[in-house]
XYZ file of C-alpha atoms in Angstrom:
231
model
C -70.444 -222.124 11.828
C -69.483 -220.728 8.420
C -72.784 -218.853 8.138
C -72.315 -217.220 11.556
C -68.710 -216.190 10.952
C -69.454 -214.802 7.495
C -71.243 -211.963 9.305
C -67.963 -211.072 11.054
C -65.548 -209.430 8.633
C -62.702 -209.537 11.163
C -62.834 -213.125 12.397
C -59.688 -214.109 10.501
C -57.941 -210.893 11.531
C -58.390 -211.490 15.249
C -57.738 -215.224 14.980
C -54.389 -214.556 13.285
C -53.405 -211.875 15.816
C -54.586 -213.945 18.771
C -52.701 -217.065 17.755
C -49.574 -215.013 17.066
C -49.837 -213.475 20.545
C -50.057 -216.994 21.967
C -46.977 -217.908 19.921
C -45.052 -214.991 21.418
C -46.002 -216.080 24.933
C -44.909 -219.646 24.231
C -41.600 -218.494 22.777
C -40.977 -216.297 25.817
C -41.334 -219.250 28.181
C -39.737 -221.826 25.853
C -36.990 -220.057 23.835
C -36.337 -222.950 21.493
C -35.853 -222.845 17.737
C -39.109 -224.654 16.930
C -41.118 -222.297 19.153
C -41.293 -219.737 16.372
C -44.362 -217.473 16.878
C -45.274 -217.513 13.190
C -45.036 -221.294 13.006
C -47.156 -221.669 16.154
C -49.699 -219.159 14.829
C -49.948 -221.006 11.504
C -50.488 -224.383 13.164
C -53.078 -223.000 15.589
C -55.017 -221.296 12.787
C -55.070 -224.533 10.785
C -56.216 -226.464 13.862
C -59.087 -224.037 14.540
C -60.270 -224.168 10.919
C -60.185 -227.966 10.889
C -61.799 -228.552 14.291
C -64.669 -226.116 13.706
C -64.902 -226.911 9.970
C -64.514 -223.307 8.921
C -63.892 -222.616 5.242
C -60.593 -220.966 4.413
C -62.415 -218.255 2.445
C -64.233 -217.198 5.631
C -60.931 -216.940 7.492
C -59.174 -215.172 4.614
C -61.897 -212.513 4.351
C -60.708 -211.090 7.664
C -57.068 -212.195 7.726
C -56.391 -210.477 4.397
C -56.615 -207.118 6.196
C -53.268 -207.904 7.806
C -51.612 -207.733 4.379
C -52.286 -203.986 4.327
C -49.521 -203.611 6.903
C -46.993 -205.502 4.749
C -45.684 -202.466 2.858
C -45.237 -200.119 5.868
C -43.578 -202.938 7.823
C -41.138 -203.502 4.965
C -40.354 -199.780 4.848
C -39.661 -199.813 8.608
C -36.769 -202.194 7.938
C -34.861 -199.136 6.683
C -34.499 -197.845 10.272
C -31.857 -200.332 11.508
C -30.122 -200.041 8.126
C -29.877 -196.252 8.501
C -28.326 -196.642 11.949
C -25.517 -198.758 10.467
C -24.982 -196.757 7.268
C -21.270 -196.116 7.942
C -20.517 -199.816 8.233
C -22.521 -200.388 5.067
C -20.403 -197.877 3.141
C -17.180 -199.566 4.236
C -18.368 -202.985 3.065
C -20.501 -201.973 0.081
C -18.777 -204.107 -2.574
C -18.723 -207.235 -0.413
C -22.366 -206.704 0.512
C -23.527 -206.329 -3.090
C -21.501 -209.320 -4.310
C -22.885 -211.426 -1.480
C -26.507 -210.563 -2.253
C -26.151 -211.073 -6.019
C -24.395 -214.401 -5.420
C -27.180 -215.490 -3.082
C -29.880 -214.601 -5.608
C -28.058 -216.461 -8.391
C -27.547 -219.494 -6.166
C -31.253 -219.507 -5.323
C -32.298 -219.204 -8.969
C -29.965 -222.011 -10.076
C -31.072 -224.268 -7.226
C -34.778 -223.800 -7.985
C -34.217 -224.487 -11.687
C -32.106 -227.566 -10.954
C -34.597 -229.097 -8.503
C -37.615 -228.370 -10.722
C -35.837 -229.924 -13.707
C -34.764 -232.946 -11.651
C -38.277 -233.534 -10.285
C -39.949 -232.897 -13.631
C -42.111 -230.002 -12.425
C -43.935 -227.917 -15.023
C -43.445 -224.250 -15.845
C -46.322 -223.038 -13.696
C -44.806 -224.507 -10.540
C -41.312 -223.385 -11.529
C -42.360 -219.778 -12.099
C -44.301 -219.804 -8.835
C -41.229 -220.884 -6.870
C -38.704 -218.561 -8.517
C -39.290 -215.556 -6.200
C -39.652 -217.625 -2.993
C -36.791 -215.861 -1.193
C -38.014 -212.272 -1.524
C -40.699 -210.419 0.385
C -44.310 -211.278 -0.489
C -45.176 -207.960 -2.159
C -42.372 -208.397 -4.706
C -42.758 -212.178 -5.013
C -46.414 -211.974 -6.088
C -45.621 -209.381 -8.751
C -42.746 -211.428 -10.172
C -44.744 -214.660 -10.122
C -47.722 -213.070 -11.868
C -45.551 -211.584 -14.617
C -43.881 -214.948 -15.254
C -47.187 -216.837 -15.361
C -46.947 -218.517 -11.976
C -49.620 -219.267 -9.390
C -49.797 -216.496 -6.775
C -51.240 -218.808 -4.090
C -48.360 -221.250 -4.550
C -45.915 -218.341 -4.498
C -47.288 -217.044 -1.196
C -47.056 -220.518 0.320
C -43.451 -220.930 -0.846
C -42.504 -217.496 0.536
C -44.042 -218.318 3.925
C -42.419 -221.757 4.108
C -39.052 -220.288 3.083
C -39.299 -217.587 5.736
C -40.350 -220.031 8.444
C -37.576 -222.462 7.589
C -35.009 -219.656 7.477
C -36.148 -218.235 10.791
C -36.058 -221.643 12.464
C -32.732 -222.767 10.997
C -30.758 -219.487 11.050
C -29.025 -219.937 14.403
C -28.509 -223.655 13.874
C -26.835 -223.204 10.478
C -24.686 -220.274 11.635
C -23.501 -222.348 14.563
C -22.974 -225.437 12.375
C -20.887 -223.613 9.767
C -19.283 -221.294 12.318
C -20.524 -218.106 10.678
C -19.823 -215.428 13.280
C -19.281 -212.221 11.317
C -22.369 -210.035 11.962
C -22.449 -208.730 8.386
C -22.378 -212.252 6.945
C -25.063 -213.447 9.359
C -27.369 -210.546 8.534
C -26.938 -210.846 4.773
C -27.575 -214.592 4.881
C -30.785 -214.166 6.901
C -32.221 -211.421 4.714
C -31.148 -212.905 1.399
C -32.525 -216.362 2.087
C -35.557 -215.698 4.304
C -36.637 -212.083 3.556
C -38.576 -210.258 6.330
C -38.908 -213.322 8.561
C -35.163 -213.791 8.332
C -34.715 -210.148 9.276
C -36.787 -210.584 12.429
C -34.470 -213.444 13.362
C -31.380 -211.393 12.436
C -32.502 -208.662 14.834
C -32.306 -211.253 17.605
C -28.575 -211.572 16.818
C -28.020 -207.798 17.022
C -28.648 -204.385 15.436
C -25.892 -204.755 12.832
C -27.194 -208.150 11.728
C -30.691 -206.679 11.461
C -29.436 -203.740 9.400
C -27.588 -205.970 6.945
C -30.592 -208.271 6.682
C -32.876 -205.295 5.944
C -30.547 -204.244 3.160
C -30.465 -207.779 1.773
C -34.280 -207.902 1.624
C -34.437 -204.727 -0.471
C -31.523 -205.450 -2.797
C -32.449 -209.135 -3.234
C -35.935 -208.052 -4.296
C -34.505 -205.781 -6.999
C -32.010 -208.394 -8.180
C -34.705 -211.078 -8.326
C -36.920 -208.852 -10.474
C -34.014 -208.603 -12.932
C -32.738 -212.199 -13.013
C -36.049 -214.101 -12.678
C -37.115 -213.386 -16.286
C -33.657 -214.509 -17.480
C -34.185 -217.928 -15.910
C -37.890 -218.120 -16.787
C -37.359 -219.728 -20.204
C -35.366 -222.652 -18.841
C -38.553 -224.567 -18.014
C -41.747 -224.041 -19.999
């Protein structure tokens, strides 16, 4: 099977898109929290690779083409933010303080858990940028001496968890303000959180888009400051 699929450069590309399309269809008919299209797509891809005994490298050779769309998709997040620019100006200080506080809380939490569990510096540096978009996270992780593969996994898991838990946590803690909801989604779960925030509304999506951008910049600044805490 591996030998046959190695001749197809786009096997992984179409498998990823096809399983995501199936995930969207499932979510449409079963609008539950766990029916997240990305989660369904991930599980289906893993199942196909295991059942047919296909090497991950064969899948990745085609699926990696999807990453080319990462940057333009991130830039597109500026559109809902532009539509809500007046509201952003009125709440600029609160927005910035919220994002910086979220980044600091994330950095302190990662350091505390890694220290408590006795994890080494390589794992610690790989997890530091878990809450920012992949393009920024890989760059930060590489500069700090982390493992890029582990960083990508942590970013994906963080985004999936944030997307699944966003509505549940907002309901649990009675967070109803659209600005707070959007900032929380974007700051904690980057682009995947933003896709969930857009389900709440345009304002939530705009604030989440802003949080993704600003959190990325803040993380680039504070990550090296925390890097020396675990070697």
